[in-house]
XYZ file of N, CA and C in Angstrom:
210
model
N 16.070 -0.391 -5.400
C 15.830 0.077 -6.747
C 14.361 -0.181 -7.102
N 13.673 0.825 -7.641
C 12.260 0.665 -8.005
C 12.054 -0.497 -8.976
N 10.963 -1.228 -8.756
C 10.738 -2.387 -9.624
C 9.271 -2.648 -9.923
N 8.394 -1.681 -9.707
C 6.992 -1.899 -10.028
C 6.789 -1.778 -11.532
N 5.635 -2.155 -11.988
C 5.344 -2.059 -13.415
C 5.054 -0.613 -13.802
N 5.209 -0.310 -15.068
C 4.903 1.036 -15.565
C 3.424 1.354 -15.366
N 2.568 0.349 -15.510
C 1.131 0.551 -15.333
C 0.806 0.933 -13.893
N 1.399 0.222 -12.943
C 1.134 0.521 -11.532
C 1.739 1.877 -11.170
N 2.905 2.170 -11.662
C 3.535 3.453 -11.384
C 2.655 4.599 -11.902
N 2.031 4.406 -13.057
C 1.150 5.434 -13.617
C -0.101 5.638 -12.763
N -0.540 4.587 -12.065
C -1.713 4.719 -11.193
C -1.412 5.512 -9.928
N -0.139 5.726 -9.639
C 0.273 6.435 -8.419
C 1.172 7.610 -8.772
N 0.609 8.623 -9.465
C 1.434 9.771 -9.869
C 1.970 10.561 -8.675
N 1.319 10.455 -7.532
C 1.783 11.132 -6.319
C 2.809 10.330 -5.554
N 3.192 9.191 -6.100
C 4.238 8.365 -5.506
C 3.876 7.775 -4.152
N 4.898 7.594 -3.325
C 4.708 6.947 -2.032
C 3.796 7.747 -1.120
N 3.814 9.060 -1.232
C 2.951 9.879 -0.382
C 1.484 9.614 -0.699
N 1.137 9.575 -1.968
C -0.255 9.313 -2.353
C -0.689 7.923 -1.905
N 0.151 6.928 -2.143
C -0.195 5.557 -1.768
C -0.371 5.433 -0.253
N 0.526 6.010 0.505
C 0.421 5.947 1.969
C -0.821 6.677 2.459
N -1.150 7.807 1.841
C -2.349 8.555 2.244
C -3.624 7.750 2.008
N -3.673 6.997 0.907
C -4.841 6.157 0.631
C -4.984 5.102 1.735
N -3.892 4.487 2.106
C -3.945 3.467 3.158
C -4.331 4.071 4.509
N -3.724 5.177 4.860
C -4.038 5.806 6.143
C -5.491 6.283 6.190
N -5.998 6.785 5.080
C -7.392 7.229 5.031
C -8.345 6.063 5.254
N -7.912 4.862 4.886
C -8.726 3.670 5.092
C -8.560 3.056 6.474
N -7.758 3.688 7.327
C -7.567 3.187 8.683
C -6.372 2.264 8.848
N -5.599 2.058 7.799
C -4.432 1.185 7.861
C -3.299 1.905 8.561
N -2.470 1.139 9.277
C -1.312 1.686 9.967
C -0.091 0.844 9.615
N 1.026 1.529 9.376
C 2.273 0.840 9.040
C 3.021 0.524 10.318
N 3.375 -0.739 10.466
C 4.104 -1.170 11.655
C 5.594 -0.957 11.527
N 6.296 -1.227 12.591
C 7.759 -1.085 12.596
C 8.419 -2.018 11.592
N 7.706 -3.069 11.209
C 8.226 -4.009 10.215
C 7.844 -3.595 8.791
N 7.263 -2.413 8.635
C 6.849 -1.837 7.348
C 5.663 -2.557 6.710
N 4.951 -3.367 7.479
C 3.743 -4.044 6.998
C 2.537 -3.213 7.415
N 1.604 -3.023 6.483
C 0.375 -2.278 6.763
C -0.652 -3.221 7.359
N -1.259 -2.824 8.486
C -2.274 -3.624 9.163
C -3.457 -2.736 9.516
N -4.607 -3.349 9.566
C -5.802 -2.614 9.968
C -6.158 -3.048 11.384
N -6.375 -2.093 12.298
C -6.649 -2.457 13.689
C -7.932 -3.261 13.871
N -8.858 -3.176 12.939
C -10.110 -3.931 13.033
C -10.099 -5.170 12.155
N -8.976 -5.448 11.511
C -8.847 -6.643 10.686
C -9.626 -6.600 9.382
N -9.973 -5.405 8.902
C -10.757 -5.323 7.669
C -9.916 -5.676 6.453
N -10.601 -6.133 5.418
C -9.922 -6.428 4.164
C -9.764 -5.128 3.376
N -8.678 -4.995 2.629
C -8.456 -3.765 1.882
C -9.341 -3.677 0.649
N -9.603 -2.456 0.223
C -10.254 -2.252 -1.065
C -9.234 -2.594 -2.147
N -9.678 -2.669 -3.377
C -8.759 -2.934 -4.485
C -7.697 -1.829 -4.551
N -8.110 -0.584 -4.366
C -7.176 0.553 -4.419
C -6.170 0.491 -3.268
N -6.623 0.144 -2.083
C -5.707 0.018 -0.943
C -4.704 -1.103 -1.171
N -5.189 -2.208 -1.700
C -4.310 -3.343 -1.980
C -3.248 -2.945 -3.007
N -3.682 -2.220 -4.043
C -2.754 -1.758 -5.077
C -1.728 -0.795 -4.483
N -2.171 0.069 -3.569
C -1.253 1.002 -2.915
C -0.170 0.245 -2.151
N -0.560 -0.776 -1.428
C 0.405 -1.557 -0.649
C 1.380 -2.293 -1.563
N 0.890 -2.825 -2.667
C 1.780 -3.500 -3.620
C 2.755 -2.492 -4.206
N 2.232 -1.323 -4.577
C 3.103 -0.268 -5.109
C 4.227 0.064 -4.124
N 3.863 0.260 -2.864
C 4.863 0.603 -1.856
C 5.873 -0.525 -1.649
N 5.422 -1.746 -1.719
C 6.331 -2.887 -1.563
C 7.290 -2.988 -2.745
N 6.768 -2.800 -3.945
C 7.605 -2.949 -5.139
C 8.526 -1.752 -5.366
N 8.035 -0.549 -5.097
C 8.834 0.653 -5.342
C 9.747 1.011 -4.175
N 9.281 0.781 -2.968
C 10.000 1.278 -1.797
C 10.393 0.179 -0.815
N 10.225 -1.080 -1.210
C 10.620 -2.226 -0.379
C 9.917 -2.281 0.973
N 8.685 -1.752 1.024
C 7.899 -1.895 2.246
C 7.438 -3.345 2.346
N 6.838 -3.701 3.475
C 6.517 -5.086 3.746
C 5.176 -5.584 3.234
N 4.420 -4.751 2.514
C 3.136 -5.199 1.981
C 1.992 -4.912 2.934
N 0.966 -5.727 2.806
C -0.244 -5.526 3.597
C -0.633 -6.839 4.242
N -1.090 -6.784 5.451
C -1.477 -7.988 6.200
C -2.921 -8.360 5.847
N -3.091 -8.823 4.616
C -4.399 -9.248 4.117
C -4.170 -10.148 2.914
N -4.960 -11.183 2.807
C -4.779 -12.138 1.725
C -5.198 -11.575 0.370
N -6.263 -10.797 0.354
C -6.767 -10.282 -0.908
C -7.695 -9.091 -0.649
N -7.945 -8.316 -1.697
C -8.871 -7.193 -1.515
C -10.318 -7.657 -1.445
N -11.222 -6.736 -1.060
C -12.647 -7.036 -0.984
C -13.174 -7.385 -2.355
């Protein structure tokens, strides 16, 4: 069941597709465990971090393998 905030949901009007596209455009890849990882170990931008949180809260994905955004 979706559980993100109304504010975060409004930032992602394209839903899971938009959020995933932002992450993939940044070089992030989703693993079999549904966690997003970057092959070069880069830290996510604020927008990428928000996308991963959105996907975790709305779609129960595993988040992002990074402590914090740049």
